[in-house]
mmCIF file of C-alpha atoms in Angstrom:
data_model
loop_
_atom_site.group_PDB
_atom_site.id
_atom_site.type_symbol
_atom_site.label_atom_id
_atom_site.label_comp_id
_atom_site.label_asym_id
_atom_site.label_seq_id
_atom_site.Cartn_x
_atom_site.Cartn_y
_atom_site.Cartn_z
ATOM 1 C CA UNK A 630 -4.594 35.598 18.533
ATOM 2 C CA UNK A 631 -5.305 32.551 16.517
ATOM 3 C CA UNK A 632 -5.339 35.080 12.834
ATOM 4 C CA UNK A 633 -3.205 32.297 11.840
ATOM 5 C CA UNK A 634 0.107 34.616 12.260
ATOM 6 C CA UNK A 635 2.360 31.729 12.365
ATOM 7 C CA UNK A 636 0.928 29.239 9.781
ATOM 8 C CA UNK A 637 0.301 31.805 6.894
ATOM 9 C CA UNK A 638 3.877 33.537 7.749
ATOM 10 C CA UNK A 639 5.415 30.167 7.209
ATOM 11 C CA UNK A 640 3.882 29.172 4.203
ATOM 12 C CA UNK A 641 4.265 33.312 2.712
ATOM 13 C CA UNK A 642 7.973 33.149 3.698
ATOM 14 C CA UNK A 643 8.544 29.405 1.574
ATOM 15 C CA UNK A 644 6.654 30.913 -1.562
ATOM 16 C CA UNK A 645 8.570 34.273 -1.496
ATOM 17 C CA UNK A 646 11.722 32.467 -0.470
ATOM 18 C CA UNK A 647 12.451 34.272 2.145
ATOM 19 C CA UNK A 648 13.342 33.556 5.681
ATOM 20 C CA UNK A 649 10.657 33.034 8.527
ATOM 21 C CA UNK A 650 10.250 34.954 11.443
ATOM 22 C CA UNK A 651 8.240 34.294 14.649
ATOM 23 C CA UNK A 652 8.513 36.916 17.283
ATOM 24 C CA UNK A 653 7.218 34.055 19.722
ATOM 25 C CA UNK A 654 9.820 31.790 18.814
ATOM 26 C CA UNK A 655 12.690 34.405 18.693
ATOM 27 C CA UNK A 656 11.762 35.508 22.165
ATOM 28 C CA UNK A 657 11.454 31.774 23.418
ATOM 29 C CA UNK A 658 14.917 31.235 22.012
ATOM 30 C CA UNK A 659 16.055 33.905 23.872
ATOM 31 C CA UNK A 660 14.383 33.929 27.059
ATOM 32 C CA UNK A 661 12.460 30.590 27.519
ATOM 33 C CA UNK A 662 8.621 29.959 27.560
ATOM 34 C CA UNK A 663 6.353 32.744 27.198
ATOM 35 C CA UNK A 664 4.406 31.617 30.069
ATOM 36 C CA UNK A 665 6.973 31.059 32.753
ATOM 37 C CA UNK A 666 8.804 34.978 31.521
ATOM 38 C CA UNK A 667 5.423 36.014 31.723
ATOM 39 C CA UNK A 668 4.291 34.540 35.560
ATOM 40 C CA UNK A 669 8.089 35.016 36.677
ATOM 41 C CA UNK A 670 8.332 38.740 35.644
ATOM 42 C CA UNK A 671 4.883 40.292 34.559
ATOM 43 C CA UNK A 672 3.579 41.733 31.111
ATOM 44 C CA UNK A 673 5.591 44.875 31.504
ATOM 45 C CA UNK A 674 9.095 42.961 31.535
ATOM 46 C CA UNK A 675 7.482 40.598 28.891
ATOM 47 C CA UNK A 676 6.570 43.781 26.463
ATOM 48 C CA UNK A 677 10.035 45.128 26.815
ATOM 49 C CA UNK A 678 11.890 41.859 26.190
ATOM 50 C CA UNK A 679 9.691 41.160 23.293
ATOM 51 C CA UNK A 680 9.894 44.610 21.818
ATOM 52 C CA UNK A 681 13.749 44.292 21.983
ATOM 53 C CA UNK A 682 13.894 40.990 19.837
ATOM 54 C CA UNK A 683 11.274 42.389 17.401
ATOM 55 C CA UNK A 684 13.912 45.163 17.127
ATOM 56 C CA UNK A 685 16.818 42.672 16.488
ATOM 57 C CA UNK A 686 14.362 41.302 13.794
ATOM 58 C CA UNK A 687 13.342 44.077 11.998
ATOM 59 C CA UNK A 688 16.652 45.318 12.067
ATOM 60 C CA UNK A 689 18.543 42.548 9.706
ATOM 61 C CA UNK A 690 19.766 43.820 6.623
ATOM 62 C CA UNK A 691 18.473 40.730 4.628
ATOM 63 C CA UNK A 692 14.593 40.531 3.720
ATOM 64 C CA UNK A 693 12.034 38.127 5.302
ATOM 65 C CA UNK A 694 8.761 37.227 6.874
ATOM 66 C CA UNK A 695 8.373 38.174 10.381
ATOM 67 C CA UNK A 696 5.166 36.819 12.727
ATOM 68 C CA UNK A 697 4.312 39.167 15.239
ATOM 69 C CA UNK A 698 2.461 38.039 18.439
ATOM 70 C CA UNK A 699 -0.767 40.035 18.873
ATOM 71 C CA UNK A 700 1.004 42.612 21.605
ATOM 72 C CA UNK A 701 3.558 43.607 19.699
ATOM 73 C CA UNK A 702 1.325 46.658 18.063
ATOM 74 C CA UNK A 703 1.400 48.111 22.083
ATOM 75 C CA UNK A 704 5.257 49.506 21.803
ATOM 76 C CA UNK A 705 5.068 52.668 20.381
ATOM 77 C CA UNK A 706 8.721 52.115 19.674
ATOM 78 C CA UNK A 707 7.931 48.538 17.585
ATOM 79 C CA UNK A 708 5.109 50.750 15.449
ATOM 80 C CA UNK A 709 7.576 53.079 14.616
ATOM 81 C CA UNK A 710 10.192 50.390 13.497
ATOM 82 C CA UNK A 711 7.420 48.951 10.935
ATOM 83 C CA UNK A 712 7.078 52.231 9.099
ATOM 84 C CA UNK A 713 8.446 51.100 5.743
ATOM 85 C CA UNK A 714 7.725 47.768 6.060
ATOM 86 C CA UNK A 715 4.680 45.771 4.463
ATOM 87 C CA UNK A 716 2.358 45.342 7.400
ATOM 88 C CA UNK A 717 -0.710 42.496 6.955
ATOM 89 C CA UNK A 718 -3.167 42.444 9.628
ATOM 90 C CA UNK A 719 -4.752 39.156 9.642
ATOM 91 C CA UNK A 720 -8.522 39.305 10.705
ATOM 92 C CA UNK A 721 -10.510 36.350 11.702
ATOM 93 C CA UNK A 722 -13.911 35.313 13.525
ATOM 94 C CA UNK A 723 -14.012 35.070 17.275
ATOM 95 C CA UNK A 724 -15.280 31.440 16.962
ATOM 96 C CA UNK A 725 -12.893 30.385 14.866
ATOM 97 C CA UNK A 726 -9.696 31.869 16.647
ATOM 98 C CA UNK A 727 -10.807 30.885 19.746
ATOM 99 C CA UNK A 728 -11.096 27.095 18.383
ATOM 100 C CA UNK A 729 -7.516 27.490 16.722
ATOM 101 C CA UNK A 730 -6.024 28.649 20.370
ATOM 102 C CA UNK A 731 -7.312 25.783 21.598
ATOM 103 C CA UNK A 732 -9.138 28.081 24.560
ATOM 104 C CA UNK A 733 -6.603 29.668 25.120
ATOM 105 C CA UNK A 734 -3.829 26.970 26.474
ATOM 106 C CA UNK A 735 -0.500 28.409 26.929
ATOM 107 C CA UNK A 736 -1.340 31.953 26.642
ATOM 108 C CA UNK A 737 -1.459 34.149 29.831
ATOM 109 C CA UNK A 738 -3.216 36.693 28.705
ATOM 110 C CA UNK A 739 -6.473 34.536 27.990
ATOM 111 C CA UNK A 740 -6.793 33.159 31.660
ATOM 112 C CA UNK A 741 -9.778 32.783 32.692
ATOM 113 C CA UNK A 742 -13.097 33.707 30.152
ATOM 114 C CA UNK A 743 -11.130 33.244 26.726
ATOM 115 C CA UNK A 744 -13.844 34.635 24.889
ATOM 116 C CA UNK A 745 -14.419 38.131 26.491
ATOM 117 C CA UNK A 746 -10.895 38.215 27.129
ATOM 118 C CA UNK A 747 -9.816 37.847 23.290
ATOM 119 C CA UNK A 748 -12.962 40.492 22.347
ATOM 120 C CA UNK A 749 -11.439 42.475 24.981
ATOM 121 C CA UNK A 750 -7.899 42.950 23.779
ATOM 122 C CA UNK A 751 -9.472 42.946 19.775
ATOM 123 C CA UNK A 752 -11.113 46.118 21.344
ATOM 124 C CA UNK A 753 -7.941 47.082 22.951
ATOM 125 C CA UNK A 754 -5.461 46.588 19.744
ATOM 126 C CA UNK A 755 -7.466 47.152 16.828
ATOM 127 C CA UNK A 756 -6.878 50.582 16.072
ATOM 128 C CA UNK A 757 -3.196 50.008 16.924
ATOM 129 C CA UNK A 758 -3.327 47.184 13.936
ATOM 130 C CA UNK A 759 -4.782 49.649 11.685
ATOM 131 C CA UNK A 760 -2.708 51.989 11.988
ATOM 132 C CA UNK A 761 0.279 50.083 11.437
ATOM 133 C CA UNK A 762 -1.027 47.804 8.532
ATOM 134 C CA UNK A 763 -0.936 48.184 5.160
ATOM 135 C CA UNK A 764 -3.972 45.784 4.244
ATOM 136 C CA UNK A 765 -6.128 43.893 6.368
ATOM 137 C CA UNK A 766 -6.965 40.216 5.115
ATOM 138 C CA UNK A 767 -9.401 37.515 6.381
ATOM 139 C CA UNK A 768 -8.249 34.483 7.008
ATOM 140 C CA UNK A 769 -11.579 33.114 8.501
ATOM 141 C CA UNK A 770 -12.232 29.894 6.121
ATOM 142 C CA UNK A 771 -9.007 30.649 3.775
ATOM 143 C CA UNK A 772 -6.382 28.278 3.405
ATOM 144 C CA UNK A 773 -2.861 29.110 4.238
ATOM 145 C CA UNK A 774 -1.849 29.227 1.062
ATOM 146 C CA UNK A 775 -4.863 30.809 -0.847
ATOM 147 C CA UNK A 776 -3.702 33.887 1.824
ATOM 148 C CA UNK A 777 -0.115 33.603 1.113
ATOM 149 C CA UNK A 778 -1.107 33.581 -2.724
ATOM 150 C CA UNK A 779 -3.477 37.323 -1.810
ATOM 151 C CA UNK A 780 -0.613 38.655 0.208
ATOM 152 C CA UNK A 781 1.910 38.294 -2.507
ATOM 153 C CA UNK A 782 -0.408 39.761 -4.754
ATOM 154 C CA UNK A 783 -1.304 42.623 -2.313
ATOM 155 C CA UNK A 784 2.565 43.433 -2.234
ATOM 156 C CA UNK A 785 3.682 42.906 -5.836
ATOM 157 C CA UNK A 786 0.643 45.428 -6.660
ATOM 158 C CA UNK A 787 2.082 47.736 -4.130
ATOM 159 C CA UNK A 788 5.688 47.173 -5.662
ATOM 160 C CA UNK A 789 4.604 47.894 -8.920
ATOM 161 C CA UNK A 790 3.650 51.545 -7.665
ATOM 162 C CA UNK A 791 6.255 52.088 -5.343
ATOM 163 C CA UNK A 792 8.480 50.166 -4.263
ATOM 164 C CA UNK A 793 9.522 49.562 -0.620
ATOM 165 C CA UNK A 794 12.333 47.560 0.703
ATOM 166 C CA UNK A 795 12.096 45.488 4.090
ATOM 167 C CA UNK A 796 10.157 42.871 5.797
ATOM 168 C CA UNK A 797 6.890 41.271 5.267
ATOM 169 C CA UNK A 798 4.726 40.805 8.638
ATOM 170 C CA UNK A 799 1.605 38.788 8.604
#
């Protein structure tokens, strides 16, 4: 949370010209605010639901840019479906995504002591991020488009050794 998932997939997907992606906004689209699925039905509906539309994402035959939220890594079933994909895992300091979260507003999972909680589910989730990821990339003090610039660079690189069709997600 607050990696800059969103913003950098945004601004990646308009220089590649490619569609955009967000999980968040897919699953919103389909099943209303995250918060209200989340308090009506609990994190265990919520990780299904969202591991279905990340499915229907990944799945489209056309190329694009595709924001994951931070929980997505959890279904062994959404790991799996990035094999083959060009995975970025966006790092970033704790002080700095807990400022761009706004302290946590909005997101369920950071009730109550933001801080520990986001250190908590790093701890949680960061070999899961690993493991999927191609390349991990900073994007503590980095514009959005100085990153999209090193991610396109990161992939063409890759490209240029072997080449991979599918989906970009920051």
């Amino acid at each position: 949370m607050g990696s800059g998932k969103s913003t950098v997939g945004t601004v990646l997907a308009r220089a590649l010209g490619l569609d955009r992606l967000d999980a968040d906004e897919l699953f919103e689209s389909a099943h209303g605010p995250i918060p209200d699925y989340f308090a009506r039905h609990g994190e265990p509906a919520f990780r299904q639901a969202e591991e279905d539309v990340i499915g229907q994402a990944i799945s489209r035959a056309e190329p694009c840019v595709l924001s994951l939220g931070g929980g997505a890594v959890l279904s062994a079933l959404t790991r799996s479906r990035l094999a083959g994909s060009h995975v970025v895992y966006l790092t970033v300091d704790e002080a700095v995504a807990l400022r761009r979260v706004g302290g946590g507003e909005g997101r369920p999972v950071l009730a109550g002591d933001p801080g520990r909680t986001w250190r908590r589910i790093l701890s949680e989730r960061e070999a899961l991020y690993r493991e999927v990821s191609d390349w991990t990339v900073d994007t503590t003090d980095r514009s959005a488009d100085e990153l999209a610039q090193t991610i396109i660079r990161l992939v063409r690189e890759a490209e240029t050794v072997s080449p991979t069709p599918g989906a970009v997600h920051p």
